[in-house]
Amino acid sequence: ANTLSFSAGSTERMRIDSSGNVGIGTSSPNRNLHISGGASDVAFGITNSASGTAASDGFSITVENPTTDVAIRQRENANMKFLTNNAERMRIDSSGNLLVGKTAAGFANTGHELRGGGSYAAFTRDGGTPVLVNRKSSDGTLVEYMKDGTTVGSIGTQGSRLTIGNGDTGLRIAGD
C-alpha cells in the first residue's frame, strides 16, 4: 500500500505513508511528522538524557496531554534563551527574571526586565522614552497605583489633558 511500517510484535509503532508523512502512534499521519499519544500519555518529548524522564535532565520539551499546556523545562541552574535571526531577543535567567533586549538583570543594562516573583518591572534606556503608555480613543486612567489591592492614585487623561489624582480629588494640568 506504498507505506513502510515498523512494528514491535504485532503492534504497529511507526509508519511512513505514500506521501512521506511519518506517523508515530498513528497509522494515518496527516502531517510531515504526526505524533499521537493517549489522553494521559506524553505525546511528544525532546530531552538531552538517555532516560528522557529523570529529574536531572538538563532540558526537555514535552506535550504531556494534548488538552493541557506545553512544558519547556530547564532543570539546571542555567538561562533559557530565545533567538531570532541568530540574535538573542529574550531570556529567562536562572533566577526566574524575564529579560527582553538585555542579557543580564540590573539597571546598568539597557532593556526590559520583569523580576522573578513579581518584585518589580524595570525599563532602562540610554536615550528616548523607556516607557510608553497609549490610550486609544477615550479619556481615563493610563496608570493606576495601588497599595494592598486598593487604588491610591492614578495618572490619566481628561479632555486631552494630563490628570493626577485619587477618585474625585486630583490635579488636572492644562495649558493655554
PDB file of C-alpha atoms in Angstrom:
ATOM      1  CA  ALA A   1       0.000   0.000   0.000  1.00  0.00           C
ATOM      2  CA  ASN A   2       3.034   2.260  -0.581  1.00  0.00           C
ATOM      3  CA  THR A   3       3.681   2.550   3.146  1.00  0.00           C
ATOM      4  CA  LEU A   4       6.565   1.499   5.299  1.00  0.00           C
ATOM      5  CA  SER A   5       5.533   0.428   8.767  1.00  0.00           C
ATOM      6  CA  PHE A   6       7.521  -0.550  11.837  1.00  0.00           C
ATOM      7  CA  SER A   7       6.069  -2.904  14.411  1.00  0.00           C
ATOM      8  CA  ALA A   8       7.006  -4.290  17.795  1.00  0.00           C
ATOM      9  CA  GLY A   9       5.466  -7.758  17.915  1.00  0.00           C
ATOM     10  CA  SER A  10       2.079  -7.446  16.227  1.00  0.00           C
ATOM     11  CA  THR A  11       1.579  -3.754  17.156  1.00  0.00           C
ATOM     12  CA  GLU A  12       2.438  -1.056  14.618  1.00  0.00           C
ATOM     13  CA  ARG A  13       4.568   1.683  16.246  1.00  0.00           C
ATOM     14  CA  MET A  14       5.567   3.916  13.297  1.00  0.00           C
ATOM     15  CA  ARG A  15       4.575   4.423   9.680  1.00  0.00           C
ATOM     16  CA  ILE A  16       5.815   6.377   6.668  1.00  0.00           C
ATOM     17  CA  ASP A  17       2.927   6.749   4.229  1.00  0.00           C
ATOM     18  CA  SER A  18       2.991   7.165   0.441  1.00  0.00           C
ATOM     19  CA  SER A  19       3.096  10.977   0.720  1.00  0.00           C
ATOM     20  CA  GLY A  20       6.139  10.878   3.032  1.00  0.00           C
ATOM     21  CA  ASN A  21       4.260  11.706   6.237  1.00  0.00           C
ATOM     22  CA  VAL A  22       5.660   9.980   9.317  1.00  0.00           C
ATOM     23  CA  GLY A  23       3.261   8.746  11.975  1.00  0.00           C
ATOM     24  CA  ILE A  24       4.240   7.619  15.459  1.00  0.00           C
ATOM     25  CA  GLY A  25       1.325   6.268  17.478  1.00  0.00           C
ATOM     26  CA  THR A  26      -0.994   6.711  14.487  1.00  0.00           C
ATOM     27  CA  SER A  27      -1.490   4.726  11.277  1.00  0.00           C
ATOM     28  CA  SER A  28      -2.956   7.780   9.485  1.00  0.00           C
ATOM     29  CA  PRO A  29      -0.383  10.601   9.711  1.00  0.00           C
ATOM     30  CA  ASN A  30      -1.751  13.869   8.311  1.00  0.00           C
ATOM     31  CA  ARG A  31       1.394  15.996   8.760  1.00  0.00           C
ATOM     32  CA  ASN A  32       5.083  15.668   7.903  1.00  0.00           C
ATOM     33  CA  LEU A  33       5.576  14.394  11.467  1.00  0.00           C
ATOM     34  CA  HIS A  34       2.446  13.319  13.340  1.00  0.00           C
ATOM     35  CA  ILE A  35       2.966  12.048  16.886  1.00  0.00           C
ATOM     36  CA  SER A  36      -0.072  10.780  18.744  1.00  0.00           C
ATOM     37  CA  GLY A  37      -0.465   9.564  22.313  1.00  0.00           C
ATOM     38  CA  GLY A  38      -3.382   8.715  24.563  1.00  0.00           C
ATOM     39  CA  ALA A  39      -5.083  11.330  26.742  1.00  0.00           C
ATOM     40  CA  SER A  40      -2.637  10.792  29.603  1.00  0.00           C
ATOM     41  CA  ASP A  41       0.447   9.941  27.517  1.00  0.00           C
ATOM     42  CA  VAL A  42       3.369  12.180  26.732  1.00  0.00           C
ATOM     43  CA  ALA A  43       2.655  12.790  23.062  1.00  0.00           C
ATOM     44  CA  PHE A  44       5.994  14.408  22.275  1.00  0.00           C
ATOM     45  CA  GLY A  45       9.262  14.900  24.085  1.00  0.00           C
ATOM     46  CA  ILE A  46      12.795  16.106  23.440  1.00  0.00           C
ATOM     47  CA  THR A  47      15.405  15.744  26.144  1.00  0.00           C
ATOM     48  CA  ASN A  48      19.178  15.711  26.491  1.00  0.00           C
ATOM     49  CA  SER A  49      19.365  12.497  28.523  1.00  0.00           C
ATOM     50  CA  ALA A  50      19.010   8.833  27.729  1.00  0.00           C
ATOM     51  CA  SER A  51      16.064   8.283  30.099  1.00  0.00           C
ATOM     52  CA  GLY A  52      14.015  11.297  28.989  1.00  0.00           C
ATOM     53  CA  THR A  53      12.236  11.393  32.329  1.00  0.00           C
ATOM     54  CA  ALA A  54      14.813  11.830  35.083  1.00  0.00           C
ATOM     55  CA  ALA A  55      14.574  14.895  37.296  1.00  0.00           C
ATOM     56  CA  SER A  56      18.221  15.503  36.476  1.00  0.00           C
ATOM     57  CA  ASP A  57      17.543  16.015  32.740  1.00  0.00           C
ATOM     58  CA  GLY A  58      19.038  19.368  31.877  1.00  0.00           C
ATOM     59  CA  PHE A  59      16.436  20.299  29.280  1.00  0.00           C
ATOM     60  CA  SER A  60      13.184  18.886  27.939  1.00  0.00           C
ATOM     61  CA  ILE A  61      10.179  19.903  25.871  1.00  0.00           C
ATOM     62  CA  THR A  62       7.023  17.838  26.309  1.00  0.00           C
ATOM     63  CA  VAL A  63       3.403  17.905  25.346  1.00  0.00           C
ATOM     64  CA  GLU A  64       2.115  15.927  28.257  1.00  0.00           C
ATOM     65  CA  ASN A  65      -1.513  15.848  27.213  1.00  0.00           C
ATOM     66  CA  PRO A  66      -2.807  17.497  24.032  1.00  0.00           C
ATOM     67  CA  THR A  67      -5.526  19.288  26.022  1.00  0.00           C
ATOM     68  CA  THR A  68      -3.121  20.869  28.534  1.00  0.00           C
ATOM     69  CA  ASP A  69      -0.079  23.123  28.474  1.00  0.00           C
ATOM     70  CA  VAL A  70       3.195  22.533  26.700  1.00  0.00           C
ATOM     71  CA  ALA A  71       6.042  22.276  29.197  1.00  0.00           C
ATOM     72  CA  ILE A  72       9.516  23.615  28.455  1.00  0.00           C
ATOM     73  CA  ARG A  73      11.800  22.649  31.315  1.00  0.00           C
ATOM     74  CA  GLN A  74      15.290  23.798  32.197  1.00  0.00           C
ATOM     75  CA  ARG A  75      16.235  21.693  35.199  1.00  0.00           C
ATOM     76  CA  GLU A  76      19.761  23.021  35.531  1.00  0.00           C
ATOM     77  CA  ASN A  77      20.715  26.405  37.007  1.00  0.00           C
ATOM     78  CA  ALA A  78      21.018  27.980  33.555  1.00  0.00           C
ATOM     79  CA  ASN A  79      19.333  30.513  31.262  1.00  0.00           C
ATOM     80  CA  MET A  80      16.669  29.835  28.636  1.00  0.00           C
ATOM     81  CA  LYS A  81      17.354  31.967  25.567  1.00  0.00           C
ATOM     82  CA  PHE A  82      15.011  32.905  22.716  1.00  0.00           C
ATOM     83  CA  LEU A  83      16.638  33.964  19.441  1.00  0.00           C
ATOM     84  CA  THR A  84      15.548  35.245  16.039  1.00  0.00           C
ATOM     85  CA  ASN A  85      17.918  35.719  13.090  1.00  0.00           C
ATOM     86  CA  ASN A  86      20.777  34.394  15.281  1.00  0.00           C
ATOM     87  CA  ALA A  87      20.356  37.258  17.776  1.00  0.00           C
ATOM     88  CA  GLU A  88      19.135  36.846  21.346  1.00  0.00           C
ATOM     89  CA  ARG A  89      15.847  38.703  21.843  1.00  0.00           C
ATOM     90  CA  MET A  90      14.664  37.407  25.225  1.00  0.00           C
ATOM     91  CA  ARG A  91      15.769  35.164  28.065  1.00  0.00           C
ATOM     92  CA  ILE A  92      14.558  33.766  31.338  1.00  0.00           C
ATOM     93  CA  ASP A  93      17.618  33.772  33.565  1.00  0.00           C
ATOM     94  CA  SER A  94      18.430  31.200  36.224  1.00  0.00           C
ATOM     95  CA  SER A  95      16.789  33.438  38.886  1.00  0.00           C
ATOM     96  CA  GLY A  96      13.470  33.491  37.011  1.00  0.00           C
ATOM     97  CA  ASN A  97      13.822  37.050  35.692  1.00  0.00           C
ATOM     98  CA  LEU A  98      12.307  37.719  32.255  1.00  0.00           C
ATOM     99  CA  LEU A  99      14.753  39.861  30.257  1.00  0.00           C
ATOM    100  CA  VAL A 100      13.867  41.419  26.894  1.00  0.00           C
ATOM    101  CA  GLY A 101      16.568  43.182  24.894  1.00  0.00           C
ATOM    102  CA  LYS A 102      19.186  42.549  27.597  1.00  0.00           C
ATOM    103  CA  THR A 103      21.230  39.588  28.748  1.00  0.00           C
ATOM    104  CA  ALA A 104      21.702  40.394  32.445  1.00  0.00           C
ATOM    105  CA  ALA A 105      19.450  41.791  35.168  1.00  0.00           C
ATOM    106  CA  GLY A 106      20.068  45.229  36.667  1.00  0.00           C
ATOM    107  CA  PHE A 107      19.691  48.900  35.919  1.00  0.00           C
ATOM    108  CA  ALA A 108      23.134  49.128  34.300  1.00  0.00           C
ATOM    109  CA  ASN A 109      21.883  47.078  31.336  1.00  0.00           C
ATOM    110  CA  THR A 110      19.616  48.576  28.663  1.00  0.00           C
ATOM    111  CA  GLY A 111      16.378  46.659  28.057  1.00  0.00           C
ATOM    112  CA  HIS A 112      13.256  45.478  29.838  1.00  0.00           C
ATOM    113  CA  GLU A 113      13.160  43.297  32.921  1.00  0.00           C
ATOM    114  CA  LEU A 114      10.429  41.612  34.931  1.00  0.00           C
ATOM    115  CA  ARG A 115      11.847  40.316  38.189  1.00  0.00           C
ATOM    116  CA  GLY A 116      11.087  36.738  39.164  1.00  0.00           C
ATOM    117  CA  GLY A 117       8.441  36.651  41.854  1.00  0.00           C
ATOM    118  CA  GLY A 118       6.968  39.884  40.505  1.00  0.00           C
ATOM    119  CA  SER A 119       9.052  42.140  42.733  1.00  0.00           C
ATOM    120  CA  TYR A 120       9.300  44.832  40.027  1.00  0.00           C
ATOM    121  CA  ALA A 121       9.429  45.652  36.338  1.00  0.00           C
ATOM    122  CA  ALA A 122      12.352  47.761  35.108  1.00  0.00           C
ATOM    123  CA  PHE A 123      12.761  49.627  31.832  1.00  0.00           C
ATOM    124  CA  THR A 124      16.241  51.000  31.167  1.00  0.00           C
ATOM    125  CA  ARG A 125      17.380  53.008  28.149  1.00  0.00           C
ATOM    126  CA  ASP A 126      20.226  55.361  27.268  1.00  0.00           C
ATOM    127  CA  GLY A 127      18.002  57.755  25.276  1.00  0.00           C
ATOM    128  CA  GLY A 128      14.435  58.045  24.111  1.00  0.00           C
ATOM    129  CA  THR A 129      11.379  57.048  26.116  1.00  0.00           C
ATOM    130  CA  PRO A 130      11.792  53.976  28.360  1.00  0.00           C
ATOM    131  CA  VAL A 131       8.044  53.528  28.980  1.00  0.00           C
ATOM    132  CA  LEU A 132       5.231  54.456  26.613  1.00  0.00           C
ATOM    133  CA  VAL A 133       1.595  54.210  27.704  1.00  0.00           C
ATOM    134  CA  ASN A 134      -1.014  54.888  24.998  1.00  0.00           C
ATOM    135  CA  ARG A 135      -4.758  55.282  25.414  1.00  0.00           C
ATOM    136  CA  LYS A 136      -6.635  54.987  22.124  1.00  0.00           C
ATOM    137  CA  SER A 137      -9.963  56.785  21.774  1.00  0.00           C
ATOM    138  CA  SER A 138     -11.242  57.817  25.196  1.00  0.00           C
ATOM    139  CA  ASP A 139     -10.177  59.736  28.283  1.00  0.00           C
ATOM    140  CA  GLY A 140      -9.449  57.874  31.501  1.00  0.00           C
ATOM    141  CA  THR A 141      -6.761  56.194  33.570  1.00  0.00           C
ATOM    142  CA  LEU A 142      -3.391  55.472  31.994  1.00  0.00           C
ATOM    143  CA  VAL A 143      -1.558  54.195  35.078  1.00  0.00           C
ATOM    144  CA  GLU A 144      -3.116  53.141  38.371  1.00  0.00           C
ATOM    145  CA  TYR A 145      -1.190  52.994  41.655  1.00  0.00           C
ATOM    146  CA  MET A 146      -2.304  50.596  44.372  1.00  0.00           C
ATOM    147  CA  LYS A 147      -1.431  49.636  47.943  1.00  0.00           C
ATOM    148  CA  ASP A 148      -2.688  46.325  49.320  1.00  0.00           C
ATOM    149  CA  GLY A 149      -5.068  45.997  46.366  1.00  0.00           C
ATOM    150  CA  THR A 150      -6.674  49.425  46.866  1.00  0.00           C
ATOM    151  CA  THR A 151      -6.196  52.278  44.406  1.00  0.00           C
ATOM    152  CA  VAL A 152      -4.311  55.188  45.982  1.00  0.00           C
ATOM    153  CA  GLY A 153      -3.843  57.302  42.865  1.00  0.00           C
ATOM    154  CA  SER A 154      -3.667  57.387  39.116  1.00  0.00           C
ATOM    155  CA  ILE A 155      -2.346  59.248  36.119  1.00  0.00           C
ATOM    156  CA  GLY A 156      -4.745  59.677  33.244  1.00  0.00           C
ATOM    157  CA  THR A 157      -6.246  61.951  30.631  1.00  0.00           C
ATOM    158  CA  GLN A 158      -9.296  64.195  30.552  1.00  0.00           C
ATOM    159  CA  GLY A 159     -10.076  66.351  27.554  1.00  0.00           C
ATOM    160  CA  SER A 160      -6.536  65.822  26.167  1.00  0.00           C
ATOM    161  CA  ARG A 161      -5.055  66.989  29.492  1.00  0.00           C
ATOM    162  CA  LEU A 162      -2.944  65.068  31.979  1.00  0.00           C
ATOM    163  CA  THR A 163      -4.606  64.265  35.311  1.00  0.00           C
ATOM    164  CA  ILE A 164      -3.043  63.076  38.568  1.00  0.00           C
ATOM    165  CA  GLY A 165      -5.272  62.068  41.420  1.00  0.00           C
ATOM    166  CA  ASN A 166      -7.282  59.684  43.520  1.00  0.00           C
ATOM    167  CA  GLY A 167     -11.021  59.369  42.863  1.00  0.00           C
ATOM    168  CA  ASP A 168     -12.670  62.805  42.600  1.00  0.00           C
ATOM    169  CA  THR A 169      -9.651  64.585  44.119  1.00  0.00           C
ATOM    170  CA  GLY A 170      -6.729  65.431  41.906  1.00  0.00           C
ATOM    171  CA  LEU A 171      -4.812  67.762  39.687  1.00  0.00           C
ATOM    172  CA  ARG A 172      -5.526  68.474  36.036  1.00  0.00           C
ATOM    173  CA  ILE A 173      -2.672  70.037  34.114  1.00  0.00           C
ATOM    174  CA  ALA A 174      -3.956  72.397  31.411  1.00  0.00           C
ATOM    175  CA  GLY A 175      -2.045  74.611  29.043  1.00  0.00           C
ATOM    176  CA  ASP A 176      -3.135  77.674  27.088  1.00  0.00           C
TER     177      ASP A 176
END
